[in-house]
Amino acid sequence: MTTVPPPQTPAPASIPNMSNNLNPKYSINKTPNVHTIQIGQWEIETIKKPILNGKEIDSAEKSLNLPLPEMTFGNNSLRLTYLPSSQASSSYQIQEGGSDQIHLKFDSIEALAGVATGEGWEQRVGGGVQVSMADKWKTKSSSNSFSGDSPIPSKPVKPHDWTFSTCYSGSISGSTSSSFKPSPTHSLPLALLARQDPNLDRILFYDDVPLFEDELHDNGESILNVRIRVMPHSFFILSRLFVRVDNVLFRIHDVRIYHSFGSSEIVKEISGMEVGYDQVKRHLEKPSDLSPLTDINWVYQKMLSLSASSSVSSSIQSNKPWPGLGKRVEVFKLPKSDLDSIHDTLGNVKLS
């Protein structure tokens, strides 16, 4: 008789040993556009610069074959470098391209590369929003100076998702197997991340990096940004796409990444929700005050309670659903450090 194993229950990611992480060695360097923290085997860098200029816009639009959002922070990024060897010294002379390095990145141009384009993208990819403004957006000028008072240009641009609903979740590179793998047995340590101990959970480094913003021809907004906080025991990243199409729908696509310093895993949770505009609007305390609908945190909380039992009418979207919906967890295994490899080798030595 075959015994069926019990179903696996997701377990929290590695919980740090607090006694070893109260006072980690770290250094911070700040310039007007670049902030960096070096902690343990990690170098974490945020770059924040002005929106792209005209020449940069032309180059990016040609590369992506996509009209850019009104505010594209094409030089902004969050970059994390992991060096699993003795080279991660106090001097931290990390050189790009090291064979044993891992690079984790969130970048605005990479994110926009995930926007659906091409003839028939609505049916091929899914998630097309069918409203009257969509036809105007199909002929939107590639110039970021376009305003609602200007004539609609007659020359159409490449068909694209005018809400910029990218499902971008960052990129990772640097090893022969640089990819996150699906895991049914991992979850984020939510209790730890929600804890606010002034000593154990003090914020050593924090930044909020905008990647792009667009007002969707004054009919809503599409915003993508990425935040990071570094604590003595771990780092946590939240990348959030927020889309509001007035009188149509709300969309949120979240990417959460957690790593406990000293552990061998990076855990990524990707989740997406879509709820009808009126369903969220009904929860306003004052129906005449629409300002909460522009508060991303307020809308997010309402969507959490509604998304399980709500759906967006097929009359305002393509037949194929938006691919960003749902939730999944993925894990990346970090390469072992030189010291770990030595320990493993010694552990396998058998004395006769």
mmCIF file of C-alpha atoms in Angstrom, residues 1-351:
data_model
loop_
_atom_site.group_PDB
_atom_site.id
_atom_site.type_symbol
_atom_site.label_atom_id
_atom_site.label_comp_id
_atom_site.label_asym_id
_atom_site.label_seq_id
_atom_site.Cartn_x
_atom_site.Cartn_y
_atom_site.Cartn_z
ATOM 1 C CA MET A 1 0.000 0.000 0.000
ATOM 2 C CA THR A 2 1.393 3.370 -1.027
ATOM 3 C CA THR A 3 1.443 6.051 1.654
ATOM 4 C CA VAL A 4 0.509 9.532 0.401
ATOM 5 C CA PRO A 5 2.748 12.184 1.986
ATOM 6 C CA PRO A 6 0.967 15.059 3.754
ATOM 7 C CA PRO A 7 0.633 18.341 1.821
ATOM 8 C CA GLN A 8 3.523 20.745 2.270
ATOM 9 C CA THR A 9 2.821 23.886 4.245
ATOM 10 C CA PRO A 10 4.793 26.980 3.291
ATOM 11 C CA ALA A 11 7.390 27.766 5.936
ATOM 12 C CA PRO A 12 8.745 31.245 6.636
ATOM 13 C CA ALA A 13 12.052 32.239 5.119
ATOM 14 C CA SER A 14 15.179 31.869 7.225
ATOM 15 C CA ILE A 15 14.864 33.744 10.509
ATOM 16 C CA PRO A 16 18.118 35.442 11.479
ATOM 17 C CA ASN A 17 20.032 34.653 14.637
ATOM 18 C CA MET A 18 19.550 37.958 16.411
ATOM 19 C CA SER A 19 22.437 37.464 18.828
ATOM 20 C CA ASN A 20 24.857 37.525 15.886
ATOM 21 C CA ASN A 21 23.284 40.480 14.104
ATOM 22 C CA LEU A 22 22.793 43.206 16.699
ATOM 23 C CA ASN A 23 25.748 45.305 15.594
ATOM 24 C CA PRO A 24 26.889 44.282 12.117
ATOM 25 C CA LYS A 25 29.785 46.067 10.470
ATOM 26 C CA TYR A 26 28.619 48.326 7.671
ATOM 27 C CA SER A 27 29.496 51.558 5.916
ATOM 28 C CA ILE A 28 27.354 54.091 4.063
ATOM 29 C CA ASN A 29 28.400 56.459 1.312
ATOM 30 C CA LYS A 30 26.150 59.176 -0.097
ATOM 31 C CA THR A 31 26.586 61.475 -3.073
ATOM 32 C CA PRO A 32 23.843 63.673 -4.593
ATOM 33 C CA ASN A 33 22.657 60.877 -6.911
ATOM 34 C CA VAL A 34 24.037 57.644 -5.464
ATOM 35 C CA HIS A 35 23.540 56.100 -2.014
ATOM 36 C CA THR A 36 25.444 52.958 -1.069
ATOM 37 C CA ILE A 37 25.628 50.633 1.923
ATOM 38 C CA GLN A 38 28.214 47.875 2.268
ATOM 39 C CA ILE A 39 27.241 45.240 4.797
ATOM 40 C CA GLY A 40 28.617 41.722 5.143
ATOM 41 C CA GLN A 41 28.920 40.208 1.688
ATOM 42 C CA TRP A 42 26.568 42.750 0.118
ATOM 43 C CA GLU A 43 26.912 46.092 -1.598
ATOM 44 C CA ILE A 44 23.551 47.811 -2.091
ATOM 45 C CA GLU A 45 23.289 50.885 -4.287
ATOM 46 C CA THR A 46 20.437 53.208 -5.238
ATOM 47 C CA ILE A 47 20.764 55.670 -8.116
ATOM 48 C CA LYS A 48 18.285 58.554 -8.414
ATOM 49 C CA LYS A 49 18.570 61.114 -11.207
ATOM 50 C CA PRO A 50 16.180 63.464 -13.090
ATOM 51 C CA ILE A 51 13.821 62.176 -15.778
ATOM 52 C CA LEU A 52 15.287 61.419 -19.193
ATOM 53 C CA ASN A 53 16.104 64.323 -21.490
ATOM 54 C CA GLY A 54 14.973 64.543 -25.111
ATOM 55 C CA LYS A 55 17.953 62.718 -26.567
ATOM 56 C CA GLU A 56 17.690 59.916 -24.001
ATOM 57 C CA ILE A 57 13.938 59.612 -24.627
ATOM 58 C CA ASP A 58 14.467 59.209 -28.376
ATOM 59 C CA SER A 59 17.096 56.537 -27.797
ATOM 60 C CA ALA A 60 14.974 54.609 -25.283
ATOM 61 C CA GLU A 61 11.816 54.768 -27.406
ATOM 62 C CA LYS A 62 13.726 53.510 -30.420
ATOM 63 C CA SER A 63 15.187 50.662 -28.382
ATOM 64 C CA LEU A 64 11.880 49.664 -26.770
ATOM 65 C CA ASN A 65 9.638 50.532 -29.744
ATOM 66 C CA LEU A 66 7.367 52.079 -27.146
ATOM 67 C CA PRO A 67 6.293 55.663 -26.311
ATOM 68 C CA LEU A 68 7.637 56.308 -22.817
ATOM 69 C CA PRO A 69 5.595 57.357 -19.782
ATOM 70 C CA GLU A 70 5.443 61.108 -19.152
ATOM 71 C CA MET A 71 8.008 60.845 -16.353
ATOM 72 C CA THR A 72 10.551 58.133 -17.075
ATOM 73 C CA PHE A 73 13.446 57.944 -14.629
ATOM 74 C CA GLY A 74 15.541 55.980 -17.071
ATOM 75 C CA ASN A 75 18.793 56.401 -15.149
ATOM 76 C CA ASN A 76 17.337 55.275 -11.823
ATOM 77 C CA SER A 77 17.967 51.847 -10.391
ATOM 78 C CA LEU A 78 18.367 49.670 -7.328
ATOM 79 C CA ARG A 79 21.380 47.352 -7.546
ATOM 80 C CA LEU A 80 22.554 44.705 -5.097
ATOM 81 C CA THR A 81 25.850 42.856 -5.462
ATOM 82 C CA TYR A 82 26.663 39.699 -3.505
ATOM 83 C CA LEU A 83 30.299 38.616 -3.221
ATOM 84 C CA PRO A 84 30.526 35.126 -1.691
ATOM 85 C CA SER A 85 34.292 35.071 -1.245
ATOM 86 C CA SER A 86 37.110 36.460 0.841
ATOM 87 C CA GLN A 87 37.231 39.373 -1.599
ATOM 88 C CA ALA A 88 34.361 40.903 0.389
ATOM 89 C CA SER A 89 36.822 42.648 2.655
ATOM 90 C CA SER A 90 36.499 45.848 4.586
ATOM 91 C CA SER A 91 37.902 47.754 1.613
ATOM 92 C CA TYR A 92 35.007 46.481 -0.540
ATOM 93 C CA GLN A 93 36.734 46.883 -3.859
ATOM 94 C CA ILE A 94 33.949 45.132 -5.759
ATOM 95 C CA GLN A 95 34.559 44.956 -9.480
ATOM 96 C CA GLU A 96 31.764 44.350 -11.986
ATOM 97 C CA GLY A 97 31.840 41.003 -13.739
ATOM 98 C CA GLY A 98 33.457 38.869 -11.039
ATOM 99 C CA SER A 99 32.725 35.236 -11.743
ATOM 100 C CA ASP A 100 31.480 34.566 -8.233
ATOM 101 C CA GLN A 101 29.291 37.651 -7.897
ATOM 102 C CA ILE A 102 25.498 37.808 -7.975
ATOM 103 C CA HIS A 103 23.780 40.965 -9.237
ATOM 104 C CA LEU A 104 20.155 41.746 -8.397
ATOM 105 C CA LYS A 105 18.688 44.799 -10.130
ATOM 106 C CA PHE A 106 15.539 46.881 -10.556
ATOM 107 C CA ASP A 107 15.768 49.240 -13.518
ATOM 108 C CA SER A 108 13.171 51.457 -15.240
ATOM 109 C CA ILE A 109 14.118 50.599 -18.831
ATOM 110 C CA GLU A 110 14.091 46.874 -18.026
ATOM 111 C CA ALA A 111 10.655 47.361 -16.456
ATOM 112 C CA LEU A 112 9.274 49.146 -19.528
ATOM 113 C CA ALA A 113 10.609 46.361 -21.732
ATOM 114 C CA GLY A 114 7.911 44.239 -20.093
ATOM 115 C CA VAL A 115 5.057 46.434 -21.384
ATOM 116 C CA ALA A 116 2.988 44.578 -23.984
ATOM 117 C CA THR A 117 3.397 45.886 -27.553
ATOM 118 C CA GLY A 118 2.554 44.912 -31.096
ATOM 119 C CA GLU A 119 -0.560 44.419 -33.156
ATOM 120 C CA GLY A 120 -3.111 42.336 -31.247
ATOM 121 C CA TRP A 121 -1.250 42.481 -27.931
ATOM 122 C CA GLU A 122 -4.550 42.543 -26.022
ATOM 123 C CA GLN A 123 -5.475 39.038 -27.127
ATOM 124 C CA ARG A 124 -1.929 37.701 -27.261
ATOM 125 C CA VAL A 125 -0.834 38.948 -23.813
ATOM 126 C CA GLY A 126 -4.089 39.922 -22.092
ATOM 127 C CA GLY A 127 -5.200 42.697 -19.801
ATOM 128 C CA GLY A 128 -6.175 45.274 -22.393
ATOM 129 C CA VAL A 129 -8.424 47.993 -20.967
ATOM 130 C CA GLN A 130 -11.278 48.716 -23.360
ATOM 131 C CA VAL A 131 -12.356 52.295 -22.738
ATOM 132 C CA SER A 132 -12.818 55.254 -25.044
ATOM 133 C CA MET A 133 -9.462 56.749 -24.066
ATOM 134 C CA ALA A 134 -7.625 53.656 -25.274
ATOM 135 C CA ASP A 135 -8.284 54.586 -28.901
ATOM 136 C CA LYS A 136 -6.748 58.006 -28.335
ATOM 137 C CA TRP A 137 -3.739 56.464 -26.648
ATOM 138 C CA LYS A 138 -3.112 54.306 -29.689
ATOM 139 C CA THR A 139 -2.272 57.540 -31.497
ATOM 140 C CA LYS A 140 -0.418 59.175 -28.645
ATOM 141 C CA SER A 141 2.587 61.189 -29.742
ATOM 142 C CA SER A 142 5.943 59.765 -28.742
ATOM 143 C CA SER A 143 6.761 63.219 -27.351
ATOM 144 C CA ASN A 144 6.440 63.433 -23.572
ATOM 145 C CA SER A 145 5.131 67.006 -23.925
ATOM 146 C CA PHE A 146 1.712 65.739 -25.047
ATOM 147 C CA SER A 147 -1.128 67.291 -23.018
ATOM 148 C CA GLY A 148 -4.866 66.930 -22.930
ATOM 149 C CA ASP A 149 -5.360 70.317 -24.596
ATOM 150 C CA SER A 150 -3.238 69.413 -27.616
ATOM 151 C CA PRO A 151 -4.728 67.949 -30.794
ATOM 152 C CA ILE A 152 -4.636 64.182 -31.004
ATOM 153 C CA PRO A 153 -1.783 63.355 -33.404
ATOM 154 C CA SER A 154 -2.872 61.650 -36.610
ATOM 155 C CA LYS A 155 0.165 59.408 -36.964
ATOM 156 C CA PRO A 156 -0.252 56.269 -34.837
ATOM 157 C CA VAL A 157 2.598 54.779 -32.885
ATOM 158 C CA LYS A 158 3.261 51.087 -32.310
ATOM 159 C CA PRO A 159 0.270 49.506 -30.528
ATOM 160 C CA HIS A 160 1.035 49.074 -26.830
ATOM 161 C CA ASP A 161 -0.524 48.741 -23.388
ATOM 162 C CA TRP A 162 -1.324 52.380 -22.682
ATOM 163 C CA THR A 163 -1.576 51.676 -18.914
ATOM 164 C CA PHE A 164 2.075 50.504 -18.825
ATOM 165 C CA SER A 165 1.014 47.442 -16.794
ATOM 166 C CA THR A 166 4.384 45.704 -16.709
ATOM 167 C CA CYS A 167 4.792 42.499 -14.704
ATOM 168 C CA TYR A 168 8.483 43.216 -14.119
ATOM 169 C CA SER A 169 9.969 41.530 -11.046
ATOM 170 C CA GLY A 170 13.608 42.623 -11.295
ATOM 171 C CA SER A 171 16.536 40.744 -12.835
ATOM 172 C CA ILE A 172 19.334 38.607 -11.457
ATOM 173 C CA SER A 173 22.629 37.669 -13.077
ATOM 174 C CA GLY A 174 26.182 36.614 -12.360
ATOM 175 C CA SER A 175 26.244 32.823 -12.145
ATOM 176 C CA THR A 176 25.595 29.946 -14.493
ATOM 177 C CA SER A 177 22.205 29.348 -12.848
ATOM 178 C CA SER A 178 21.108 32.903 -12.115
ATOM 179 C CA SER A 179 17.372 32.465 -11.810
ATOM 180 C CA PHE A 180 14.727 32.217 -9.134
ATOM 181 C CA LYS A 181 12.977 28.850 -8.876
ATOM 182 C CA PRO A 182 9.318 28.348 -7.894
ATOM 183 C CA SER A 183 8.888 27.067 -4.336
ATOM 184 C CA PRO A 184 5.705 25.768 -2.685
ATOM 185 C CA THR A 185 7.457 25.542 0.682
ATOM 186 C CA HIS A 186 8.672 29.103 1.264
ATOM 187 C CA SER A 187 6.968 32.260 2.456
ATOM 188 C CA LEU A 188 8.006 35.674 3.697
ATOM 189 C CA PRO A 189 8.534 36.071 7.479
ATOM 190 C CA LEU A 190 5.691 38.564 7.795
ATOM 191 C CA ALA A 191 5.775 38.742 11.600
ATOM 192 C CA LEU A 192 9.466 39.630 11.536
ATOM 193 C CA LEU A 193 8.996 42.241 8.817
ATOM 194 C CA ALA A 194 6.100 43.835 10.709
ATOM 195 C CA ARG A 195 8.018 43.945 13.995
ATOM 196 C CA GLN A 196 9.372 47.365 14.993
ATOM 197 C CA ASP A 197 11.917 46.694 17.701
ATOM 198 C CA PRO A 198 13.970 49.925 17.990
ATOM 199 C CA ASN A 199 17.185 47.954 18.427
ATOM 200 C CA LEU A 200 16.786 44.661 16.549
ATOM 201 C CA ASP A 201 14.912 46.168 13.614
ATOM 202 C CA ARG A 202 16.465 49.603 13.357
ATOM 203 C CA ILE A 203 16.777 50.869 9.809
ATOM 204 C CA LEU A 204 20.408 51.109 8.758
ATOM 205 C CA PHE A 205 19.586 52.137 5.180
ATOM 206 C CA TYR A 206 16.382 53.109 3.352
ATOM 207 C CA ASP A 207 15.559 54.488 -0.058
ATOM 208 C CA ASP A 208 12.570 54.901 -2.373
ATOM 209 C CA VAL A 209 13.487 54.897 -6.066
ATOM 210 C CA PRO A 210 10.907 56.090 -8.658
ATOM 211 C CA LEU A 211 11.089 54.275 -12.001
ATOM 212 C CA PHE A 212 8.236 55.845 -13.981
ATOM 213 C CA GLU A 213 4.976 57.781 -13.644
ATOM 214 C CA ASP A 214 2.222 58.609 -16.115
ATOM 215 C CA GLU A 215 -1.158 60.316 -15.705
ATOM 216 C CA LEU A 216 -2.784 58.309 -18.500
ATOM 217 C CA HIS A 217 -3.990 61.402 -20.330
ATOM 218 C CA ASP A 218 -5.541 62.787 -17.112
ATOM 219 C CA ASN A 219 -7.643 59.651 -16.711
ATOM 220 C CA GLY A 220 -5.725 58.019 -13.886
ATOM 221 C CA GLU A 221 -2.144 57.147 -13.153
ATOM 222 C CA SER A 222 0.444 54.438 -13.593
ATOM 223 C CA ILE A 223 3.332 54.484 -11.120
ATOM 224 C CA LEU A 224 6.240 52.115 -10.583
ATOM 225 C CA ASN A 225 8.727 52.511 -7.761
ATOM 226 C CA VAL A 226 10.996 50.291 -5.701
ATOM 227 C CA ARG A 227 11.870 50.627 -2.026
ATOM 228 C CA ILE A 228 14.515 48.949 0.086
ATOM 229 C CA ARG A 229 15.194 48.848 3.796
ATOM 230 C CA VAL A 230 18.255 47.286 5.351
ATOM 231 C CA MET A 231 18.157 46.128 8.970
ATOM 232 C CA PRO A 232 20.917 44.558 11.079
ATOM 233 C CA HIS A 233 19.611 41.072 10.263
ATOM 234 C CA SER A 234 18.235 41.321 6.716
ATOM 235 C CA PHE A 235 17.110 43.412 3.774
ATOM 236 C CA PHE A 236 13.616 43.753 2.347
ATOM 237 C CA ILE A 237 12.616 45.102 -1.065
ATOM 238 C CA LEU A 238 9.155 46.139 -2.269
ATOM 239 C CA SER A 239 8.624 46.998 -5.935
ATOM 240 C CA ARG A 240 5.063 48.169 -6.622
ATOM 241 C CA LEU A 241 3.211 48.973 -9.823
ATOM 242 C CA PHE A 242 0.026 50.940 -9.137
ATOM 243 C CA VAL A 243 -2.460 51.565 -11.950
ATOM 244 C CA ARG A 244 -5.649 53.592 -11.596
ATOM 245 C CA VAL A 245 -7.898 54.041 -14.618
ATOM 246 C CA ASP A 246 -10.702 56.347 -13.484
ATOM 247 C CA ASN A 247 -14.163 54.773 -13.606
ATOM 248 C CA VAL A 248 -12.631 51.530 -14.857
ATOM 249 C CA LEU A 249 -10.227 49.642 -12.557
ATOM 250 C CA PHE A 250 -7.307 49.514 -10.144
ATOM 251 C CA ARG A 251 -4.282 47.238 -10.570
ATOM 252 C CA ILE A 252 -1.405 46.494 -8.242
ATOM 253 C CA HIS A 253 1.599 44.305 -8.985
ATOM 254 C CA ASP A 254 3.901 43.778 -5.999
ATOM 255 C CA VAL A 255 7.321 42.156 -5.836
ATOM 256 C CA ARG A 256 8.678 41.510 -2.338
ATOM 257 C CA ILE A 257 12.207 40.222 -1.813
ATOM 258 C CA TYR A 258 13.682 39.138 1.508
ATOM 259 C CA HIS A 259 17.123 37.928 2.511
ATOM 260 C CA SER A 260 18.436 37.115 5.982
ATOM 261 C CA PHE A 261 22.147 37.925 6.183
ATOM 262 C CA GLY A 262 24.180 34.761 6.518
ATOM 263 C CA SER A 263 21.512 32.551 4.978
ATOM 264 C CA SER A 264 21.837 30.888 1.580
ATOM 265 C CA GLU A 265 18.466 31.970 0.174
ATOM 266 C CA ILE A 266 16.751 34.990 -1.335
ATOM 267 C CA VAL A 267 12.965 34.701 -1.219
ATOM 268 C CA LYS A 268 10.782 36.522 -3.747
ATOM 269 C CA GLU A 269 6.989 36.852 -3.553
ATOM 270 C CA ILE A 270 5.159 38.131 -6.643
ATOM 271 C CA SER A 271 1.487 39.071 -6.389
ATOM 272 C CA GLY A 272 -1.025 40.922 -8.550
ATOM 273 C CA MET A 273 -4.575 42.184 -7.983
ATOM 274 C CA GLU A 274 -7.200 43.849 -10.157
ATOM 275 C CA VAL A 275 -10.453 45.339 -8.839
ATOM 276 C CA GLY A 276 -13.178 47.430 -10.458
ATOM 277 C CA TYR A 277 -13.006 51.165 -9.784
ATOM 278 C CA ASP A 278 -16.575 51.416 -8.465
ATOM 279 C CA GLN A 279 -16.028 48.529 -6.051
ATOM 280 C CA VAL A 280 -13.230 50.454 -4.342
ATOM 281 C CA LYS A 281 -15.082 53.760 -4.602
ATOM 282 C CA ARG A 282 -18.008 52.362 -2.590
ATOM 283 C CA HIS A 283 -15.729 52.169 0.461
ATOM 284 C CA LEU A 284 -15.159 55.927 0.627
ATOM 285 C CA GLU A 285 -16.263 57.454 3.927
ATOM 286 C CA LYS A 286 -17.441 60.554 2.061
ATOM 287 C CA PRO A 287 -18.603 59.800 -1.504
ATOM 288 C CA SER A 288 -17.892 63.408 -2.429
ATOM 289 C CA ASP A 289 -14.226 63.141 -1.360
ATOM 290 C CA LEU A 290 -12.315 61.112 -3.947
ATOM 291 C CA SER A 291 -8.857 61.891 -2.559
ATOM 292 C CA PRO A 292 -8.419 58.440 -0.910
ATOM 293 C CA LEU A 293 -8.557 56.913 -4.406
ATOM 294 C CA THR A 294 -5.157 58.497 -5.072
ATOM 295 C CA ASP A 295 -3.723 57.136 -1.797
ATOM 296 C CA ILE A 296 -1.937 53.963 -2.874
ATOM 297 C CA ASN A 297 -1.808 52.462 0.634
ATOM 298 C CA TRP A 298 -5.538 53.096 1.217
ATOM 299 C CA VAL A 299 -6.467 51.577 -2.138
ATOM 300 C CA TYR A 300 -4.167 48.595 -1.511
ATOM 301 C CA GLN A 301 -5.904 47.745 1.764
ATOM 302 C CA LYS A 302 -9.331 47.941 0.135
ATOM 303 C CA MET A 303 -8.192 45.796 -2.779
ATOM 304 C CA LEU A 304 -6.896 43.137 -0.399
ATOM 305 C CA SER A 305 -10.363 42.729 1.063
ATOM 306 C CA LEU A 306 -12.081 42.859 -2.320
ATOM 307 C CA SER A 307 -9.798 40.963 -4.684
ATOM 308 C CA ALA A 308 -10.808 37.483 -3.508
ATOM 309 C CA SER A 309 -14.445 38.057 -4.401
ATOM 310 C CA SER A 310 -14.179 40.698 -7.124
ATOM 311 C CA SER A 311 -13.577 40.684 -10.821
ATOM 312 C CA VAL A 312 -13.361 43.369 -13.457
ATOM 313 C CA SER A 313 -16.145 43.379 -16.013
ATOM 314 C CA SER A 314 -15.126 41.882 -19.349
ATOM 315 C CA SER A 315 -16.665 44.935 -21.019
ATOM 316 C CA ILE A 316 -13.737 47.069 -19.859
ATOM 317 C CA GLN A 317 -10.925 44.650 -20.574
ATOM 318 C CA SER A 318 -9.908 42.199 -23.262
ATOM 319 C CA ASN A 319 -11.189 38.630 -23.110
ATOM 320 C CA LYS A 320 -7.805 37.412 -21.951
ATOM 321 C CA PRO A 321 -7.071 38.369 -18.313
ATOM 322 C CA TRP A 322 -4.109 40.465 -17.267
ATOM 323 C CA PRO A 323 -1.106 38.130 -16.778
ATOM 324 C CA GLY A 324 -0.039 39.901 -13.589
ATOM 325 C CA LEU A 325 -2.855 38.374 -11.540
ATOM 326 C CA GLY A 326 -2.224 35.784 -8.837
ATOM 327 C CA LYS A 327 0.540 35.022 -6.371
ATOM 328 C CA ARG A 328 3.666 32.890 -6.390
ATOM 329 C CA VAL A 329 6.845 32.467 -4.357
ATOM 330 C CA GLU A 330 10.295 31.869 -5.797
ATOM 331 C CA VAL A 331 13.687 31.199 -4.219
ATOM 332 C CA PHE A 332 17.254 31.856 -5.323
ATOM 333 C CA LYS A 333 20.097 29.816 -3.829
ATOM 334 C CA LEU A 334 23.225 31.868 -3.239
ATOM 335 C CA PRO A 335 26.615 30.349 -4.073
ATOM 336 C CA LYS A 336 28.646 29.201 -1.115
ATOM 337 C CA SER A 337 31.442 31.344 0.221
ATOM 338 C CA ASP A 338 35.041 30.185 0.234
ATOM 339 C CA LEU A 339 34.791 29.502 3.965
ATOM 340 C CA ASP A 340 31.625 27.443 3.565
ATOM 341 C CA SER A 341 33.294 25.357 0.871
ATOM 342 C CA ILE A 342 36.246 24.664 3.165
ATOM 343 C CA HIS A 343 33.889 23.619 5.969
ATOM 344 C CA ASP A 344 32.027 21.278 3.593
ATOM 345 C CA THR A 345 35.291 19.742 2.417
ATOM 346 C CA LEU A 346 36.518 19.212 5.976
ATOM 347 C CA GLY A 347 33.162 17.755 6.942
ATOM 348 C CA ASN A 348 33.483 15.123 4.212
ATOM 349 C CA VAL A 349 36.961 14.042 5.305
ATOM 350 C CA LYS A 350 36.881 10.617 6.988
ATOM 351 C CA LEU A 351 39.593 9.744 9.447
#
